[in-house]
PDB file of C-alpha atoms in Angstrom:
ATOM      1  CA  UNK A   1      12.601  35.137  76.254  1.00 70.00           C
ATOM      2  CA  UNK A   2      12.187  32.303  78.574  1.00 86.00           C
ATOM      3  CA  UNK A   3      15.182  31.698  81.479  1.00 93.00           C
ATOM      4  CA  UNK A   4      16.835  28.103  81.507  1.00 93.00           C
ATOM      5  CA  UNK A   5      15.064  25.714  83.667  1.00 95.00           C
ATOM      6  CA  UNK A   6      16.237  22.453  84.695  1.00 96.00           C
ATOM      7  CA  UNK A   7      14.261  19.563  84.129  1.00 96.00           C
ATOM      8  CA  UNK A   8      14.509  16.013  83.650  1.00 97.00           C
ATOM      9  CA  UNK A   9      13.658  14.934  80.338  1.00 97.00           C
ATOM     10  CA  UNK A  10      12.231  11.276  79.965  1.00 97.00           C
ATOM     11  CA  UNK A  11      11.890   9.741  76.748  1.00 96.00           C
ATOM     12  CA  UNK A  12      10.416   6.396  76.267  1.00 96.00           C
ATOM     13  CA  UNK A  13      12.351   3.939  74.362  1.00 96.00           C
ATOM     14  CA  UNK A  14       9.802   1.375  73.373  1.00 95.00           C
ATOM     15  CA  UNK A  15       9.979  -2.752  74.050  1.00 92.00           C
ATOM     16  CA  UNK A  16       9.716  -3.484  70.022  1.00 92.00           C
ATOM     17  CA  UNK A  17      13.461  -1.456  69.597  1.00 93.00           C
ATOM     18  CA  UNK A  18      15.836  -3.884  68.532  1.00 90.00           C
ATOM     19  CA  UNK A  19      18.699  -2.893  70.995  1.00 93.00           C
ATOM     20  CA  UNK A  20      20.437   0.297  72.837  1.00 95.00           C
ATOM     21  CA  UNK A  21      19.073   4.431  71.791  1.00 96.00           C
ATOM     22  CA  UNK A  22      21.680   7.109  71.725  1.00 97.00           C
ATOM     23  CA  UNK A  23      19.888  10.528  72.738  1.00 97.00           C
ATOM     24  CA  UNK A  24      21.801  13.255  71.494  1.00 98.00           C
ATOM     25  CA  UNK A  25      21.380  17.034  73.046  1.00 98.00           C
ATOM     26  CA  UNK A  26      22.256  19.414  70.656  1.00 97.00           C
ATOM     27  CA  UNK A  27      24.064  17.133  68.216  1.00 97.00           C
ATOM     28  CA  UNK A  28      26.171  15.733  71.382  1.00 97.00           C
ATOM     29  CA  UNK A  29      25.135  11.862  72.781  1.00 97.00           C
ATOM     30  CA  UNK A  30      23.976  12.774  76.291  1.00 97.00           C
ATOM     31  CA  UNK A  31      22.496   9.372  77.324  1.00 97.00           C
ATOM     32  CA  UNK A  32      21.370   6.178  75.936  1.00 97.00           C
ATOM     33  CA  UNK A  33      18.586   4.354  76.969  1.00 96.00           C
ATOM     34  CA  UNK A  34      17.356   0.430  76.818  1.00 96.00           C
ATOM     35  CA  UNK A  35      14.432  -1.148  75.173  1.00 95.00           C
ATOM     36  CA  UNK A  36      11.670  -1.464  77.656  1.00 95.00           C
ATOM     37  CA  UNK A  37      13.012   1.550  79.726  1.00 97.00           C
ATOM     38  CA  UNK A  38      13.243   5.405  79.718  1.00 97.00           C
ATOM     39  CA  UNK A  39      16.100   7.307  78.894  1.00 96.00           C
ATOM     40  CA  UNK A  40      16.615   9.522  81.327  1.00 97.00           C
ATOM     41  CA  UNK A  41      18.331  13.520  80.679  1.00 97.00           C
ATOM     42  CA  UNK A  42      19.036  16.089  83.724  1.00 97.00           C
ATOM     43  CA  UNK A  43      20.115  19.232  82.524  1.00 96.00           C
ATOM     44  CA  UNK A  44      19.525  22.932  82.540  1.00 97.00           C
ATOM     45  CA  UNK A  45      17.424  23.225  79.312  1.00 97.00           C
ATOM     46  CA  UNK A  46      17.361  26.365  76.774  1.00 95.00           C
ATOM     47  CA  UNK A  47      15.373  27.365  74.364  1.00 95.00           C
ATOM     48  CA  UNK A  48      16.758  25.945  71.128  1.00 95.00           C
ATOM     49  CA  UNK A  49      17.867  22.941  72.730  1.00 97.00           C
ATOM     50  CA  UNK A  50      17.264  19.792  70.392  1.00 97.00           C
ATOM     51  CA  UNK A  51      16.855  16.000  70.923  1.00 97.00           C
ATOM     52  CA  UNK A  52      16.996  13.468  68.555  1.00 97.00           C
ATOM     53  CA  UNK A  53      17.476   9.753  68.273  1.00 96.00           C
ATOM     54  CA  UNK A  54      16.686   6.849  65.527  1.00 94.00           C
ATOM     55  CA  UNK A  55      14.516   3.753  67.360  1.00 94.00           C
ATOM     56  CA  UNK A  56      15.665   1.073  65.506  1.00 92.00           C
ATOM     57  CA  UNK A  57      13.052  -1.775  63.593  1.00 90.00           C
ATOM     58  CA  UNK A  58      13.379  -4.821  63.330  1.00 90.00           C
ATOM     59  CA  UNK A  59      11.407  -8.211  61.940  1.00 94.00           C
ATOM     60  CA  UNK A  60       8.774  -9.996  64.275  1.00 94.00           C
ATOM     61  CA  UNK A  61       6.672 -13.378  63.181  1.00 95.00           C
ATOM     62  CA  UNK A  62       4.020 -14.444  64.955  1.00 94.00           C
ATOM     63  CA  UNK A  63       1.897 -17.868  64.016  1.00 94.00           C
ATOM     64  CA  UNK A  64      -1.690 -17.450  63.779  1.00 92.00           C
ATOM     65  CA  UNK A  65      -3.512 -19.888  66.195  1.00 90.00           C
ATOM     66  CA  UNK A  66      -7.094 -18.840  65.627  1.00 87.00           C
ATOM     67  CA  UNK A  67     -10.362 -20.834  64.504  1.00 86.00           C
ATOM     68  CA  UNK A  68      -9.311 -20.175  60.711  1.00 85.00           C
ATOM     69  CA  UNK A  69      -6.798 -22.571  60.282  1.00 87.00           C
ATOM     70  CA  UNK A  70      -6.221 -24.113  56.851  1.00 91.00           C
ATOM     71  CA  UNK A  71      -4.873 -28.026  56.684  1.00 91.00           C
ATOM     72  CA  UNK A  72      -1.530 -27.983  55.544  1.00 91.00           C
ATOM     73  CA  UNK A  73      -0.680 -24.607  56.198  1.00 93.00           C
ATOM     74  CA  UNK A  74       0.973 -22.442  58.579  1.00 93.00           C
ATOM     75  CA  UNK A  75      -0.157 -18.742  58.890  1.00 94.00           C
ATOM     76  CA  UNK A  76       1.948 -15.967  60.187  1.00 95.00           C
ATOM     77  CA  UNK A  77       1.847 -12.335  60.804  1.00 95.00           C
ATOM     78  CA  UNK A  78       4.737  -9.765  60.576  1.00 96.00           C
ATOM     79  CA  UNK A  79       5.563  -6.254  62.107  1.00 95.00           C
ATOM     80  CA  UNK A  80       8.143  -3.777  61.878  1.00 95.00           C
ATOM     81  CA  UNK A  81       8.479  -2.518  64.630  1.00 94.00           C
ATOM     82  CA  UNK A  82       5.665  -1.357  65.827  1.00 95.00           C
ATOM     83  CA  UNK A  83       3.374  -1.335  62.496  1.00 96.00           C
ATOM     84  CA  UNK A  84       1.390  -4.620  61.463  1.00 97.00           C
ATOM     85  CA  UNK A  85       2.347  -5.118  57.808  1.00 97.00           C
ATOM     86  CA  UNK A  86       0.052  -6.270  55.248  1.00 98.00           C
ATOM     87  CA  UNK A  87       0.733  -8.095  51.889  1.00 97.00           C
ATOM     88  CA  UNK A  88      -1.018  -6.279  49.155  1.00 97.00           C
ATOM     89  CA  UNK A  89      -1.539  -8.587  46.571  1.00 96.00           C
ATOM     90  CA  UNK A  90      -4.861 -10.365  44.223  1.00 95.00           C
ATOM     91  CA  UNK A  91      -6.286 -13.241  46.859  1.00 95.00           C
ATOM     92  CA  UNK A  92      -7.345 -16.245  45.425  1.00 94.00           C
ATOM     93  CA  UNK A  93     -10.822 -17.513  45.182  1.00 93.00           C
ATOM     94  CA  UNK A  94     -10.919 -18.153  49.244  1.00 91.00           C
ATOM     95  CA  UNK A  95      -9.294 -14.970  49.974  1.00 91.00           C
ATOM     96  CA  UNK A  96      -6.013 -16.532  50.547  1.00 93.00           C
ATOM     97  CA  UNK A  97      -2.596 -15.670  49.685  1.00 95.00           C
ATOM     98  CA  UNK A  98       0.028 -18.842  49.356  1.00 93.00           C
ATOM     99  CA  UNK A  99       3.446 -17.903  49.538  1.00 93.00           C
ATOM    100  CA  UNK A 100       6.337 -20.555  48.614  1.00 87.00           C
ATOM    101  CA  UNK A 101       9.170 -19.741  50.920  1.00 87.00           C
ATOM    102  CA  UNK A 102       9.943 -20.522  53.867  1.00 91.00           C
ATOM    103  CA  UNK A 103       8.413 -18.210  56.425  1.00 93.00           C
ATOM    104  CA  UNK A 104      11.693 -17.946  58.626  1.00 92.00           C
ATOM    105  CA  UNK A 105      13.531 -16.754  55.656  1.00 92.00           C
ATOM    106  CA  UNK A 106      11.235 -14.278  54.763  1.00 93.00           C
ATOM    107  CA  UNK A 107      12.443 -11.005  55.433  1.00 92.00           C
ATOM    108  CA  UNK A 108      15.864 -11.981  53.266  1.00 93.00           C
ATOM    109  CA  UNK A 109      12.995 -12.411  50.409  1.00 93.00           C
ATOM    110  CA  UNK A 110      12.339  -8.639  51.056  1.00 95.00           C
ATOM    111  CA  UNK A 111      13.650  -5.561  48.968  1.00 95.00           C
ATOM    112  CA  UNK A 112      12.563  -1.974  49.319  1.00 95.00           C
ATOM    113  CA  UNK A 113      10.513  -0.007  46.871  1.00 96.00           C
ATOM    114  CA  UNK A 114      12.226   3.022  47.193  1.00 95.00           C
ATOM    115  CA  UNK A 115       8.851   4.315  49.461  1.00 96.00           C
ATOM    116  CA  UNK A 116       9.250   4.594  52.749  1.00 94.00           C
ATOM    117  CA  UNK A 117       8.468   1.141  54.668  1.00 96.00           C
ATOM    118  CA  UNK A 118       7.557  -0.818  51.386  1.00 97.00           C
ATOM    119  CA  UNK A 119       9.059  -4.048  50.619  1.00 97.00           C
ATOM    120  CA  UNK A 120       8.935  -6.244  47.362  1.00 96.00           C
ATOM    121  CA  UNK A 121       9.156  -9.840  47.812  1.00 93.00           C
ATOM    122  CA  UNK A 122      11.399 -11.735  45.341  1.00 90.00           C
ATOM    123  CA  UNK A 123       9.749 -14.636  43.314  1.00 88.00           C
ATOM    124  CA  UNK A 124       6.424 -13.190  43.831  1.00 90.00           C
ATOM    125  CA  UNK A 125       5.443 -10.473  41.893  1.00 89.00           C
ATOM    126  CA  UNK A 126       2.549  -8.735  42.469  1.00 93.00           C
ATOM    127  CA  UNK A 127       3.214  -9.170  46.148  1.00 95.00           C
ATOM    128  CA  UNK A 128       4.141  -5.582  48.161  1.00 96.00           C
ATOM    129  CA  UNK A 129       4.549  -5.634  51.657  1.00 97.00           C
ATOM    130  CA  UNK A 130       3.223  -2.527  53.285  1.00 98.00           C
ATOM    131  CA  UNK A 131       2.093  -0.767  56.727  1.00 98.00           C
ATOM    132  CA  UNK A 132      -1.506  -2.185  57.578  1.00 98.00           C
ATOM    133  CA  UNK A 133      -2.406   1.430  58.545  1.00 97.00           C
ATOM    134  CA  UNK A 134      -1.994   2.390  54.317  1.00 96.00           C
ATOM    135  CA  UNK A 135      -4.412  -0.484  53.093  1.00 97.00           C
ATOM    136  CA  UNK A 136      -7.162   1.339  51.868  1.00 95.00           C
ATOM    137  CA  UNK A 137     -10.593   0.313  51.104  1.00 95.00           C
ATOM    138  CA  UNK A 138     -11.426  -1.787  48.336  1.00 94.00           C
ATOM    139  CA  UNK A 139      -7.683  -3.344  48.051  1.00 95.00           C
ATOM    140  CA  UNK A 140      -6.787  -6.481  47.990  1.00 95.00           C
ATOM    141  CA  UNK A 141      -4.612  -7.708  50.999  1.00 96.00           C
ATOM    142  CA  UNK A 142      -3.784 -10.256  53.743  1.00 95.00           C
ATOM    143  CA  UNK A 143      -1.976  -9.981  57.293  1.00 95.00           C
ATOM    144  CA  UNK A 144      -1.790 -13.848  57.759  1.00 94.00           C
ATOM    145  CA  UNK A 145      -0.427 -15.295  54.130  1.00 94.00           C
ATOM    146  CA  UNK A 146      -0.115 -19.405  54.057  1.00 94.00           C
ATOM    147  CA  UNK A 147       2.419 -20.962  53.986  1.00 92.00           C
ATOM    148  CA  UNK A 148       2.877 -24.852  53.064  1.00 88.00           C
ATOM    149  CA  UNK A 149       3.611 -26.452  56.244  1.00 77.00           C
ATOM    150  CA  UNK A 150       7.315 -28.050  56.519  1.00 65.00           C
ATOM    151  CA  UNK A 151       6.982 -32.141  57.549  1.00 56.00           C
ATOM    152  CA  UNK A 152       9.334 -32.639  60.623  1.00 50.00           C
ATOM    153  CA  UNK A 153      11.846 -35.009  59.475  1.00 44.00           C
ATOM    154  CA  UNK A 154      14.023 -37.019  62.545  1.00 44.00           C
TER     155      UNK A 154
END
């Protein structure tokens, strides 16, 4: 058996968390800790001693500004947190996959599968999103769907 030693335990809470971590020791909150930061537990550990915590996702856009641009589009990319999700669906003759929705409303669009981290998206069937890290060869996808661009009205 191994004597108590104390230690302080640093756990990473990671920028992309969407707002404050609870840390629980042994079922008990000990500390909770900030995106961006560590959370930080001094104690005199055991063995048996447990941590456990929930980081919690949320929705980030981000336009594409690269050489591919396509007149009258806008192209955007979404995570979940941390993962780069794709949208498996059947690409048209340029590769391409049109959406018709607004891109800021998105993620209200979205409905889960019932599999972990897979979303359907309403009015477009045949369209899944899904982690980027699950496409696997030979299927059809996109990371940067288009998106008819809005005219700016005064």
């Amino acid at each position: 058996d191994c004597a108590p030693q104390e230690f302080t335990l640093r756990l990473r809470v990671p920028r992309w968390a969407v707002g404050a971590v609870t840390v629980s020791v042994n079922g008990q909150p000990a500390v909770t800790g900030q995106p961006g930061t560590y959370a930080l537990i001094t104690r005199s550990w055991q063995v048996g001693d447990s941590v456990t915590y929930a980081l919690p996702f949320a929705w980030k856009r981000t336009l594409y500004e690269g050489a591919e641009q396509v007149d009258g589009y806008a192209r955007y990319a979404w995570e979940y947190g941390p993962l780069l999700m794709a949208f498996r669906a059947e690409l048209d003759a340029d590769n391409r996959l049109v959406l018709g929705c607004d891109p800021a409303e998105l993620t209200e669009w979205l409905s889960p599968t019932g599999e972990p981290l897979h979303f359907r998206l309403k009015d477009h069937p045949g369209v899944e999103l899904v982690p980027y890290l699950e496409i696997k060869p030979g299927v059809s996808f996109t990371c940067w769907p288009l998106f008819a661009r809005q005219e700016e009205t005064e």
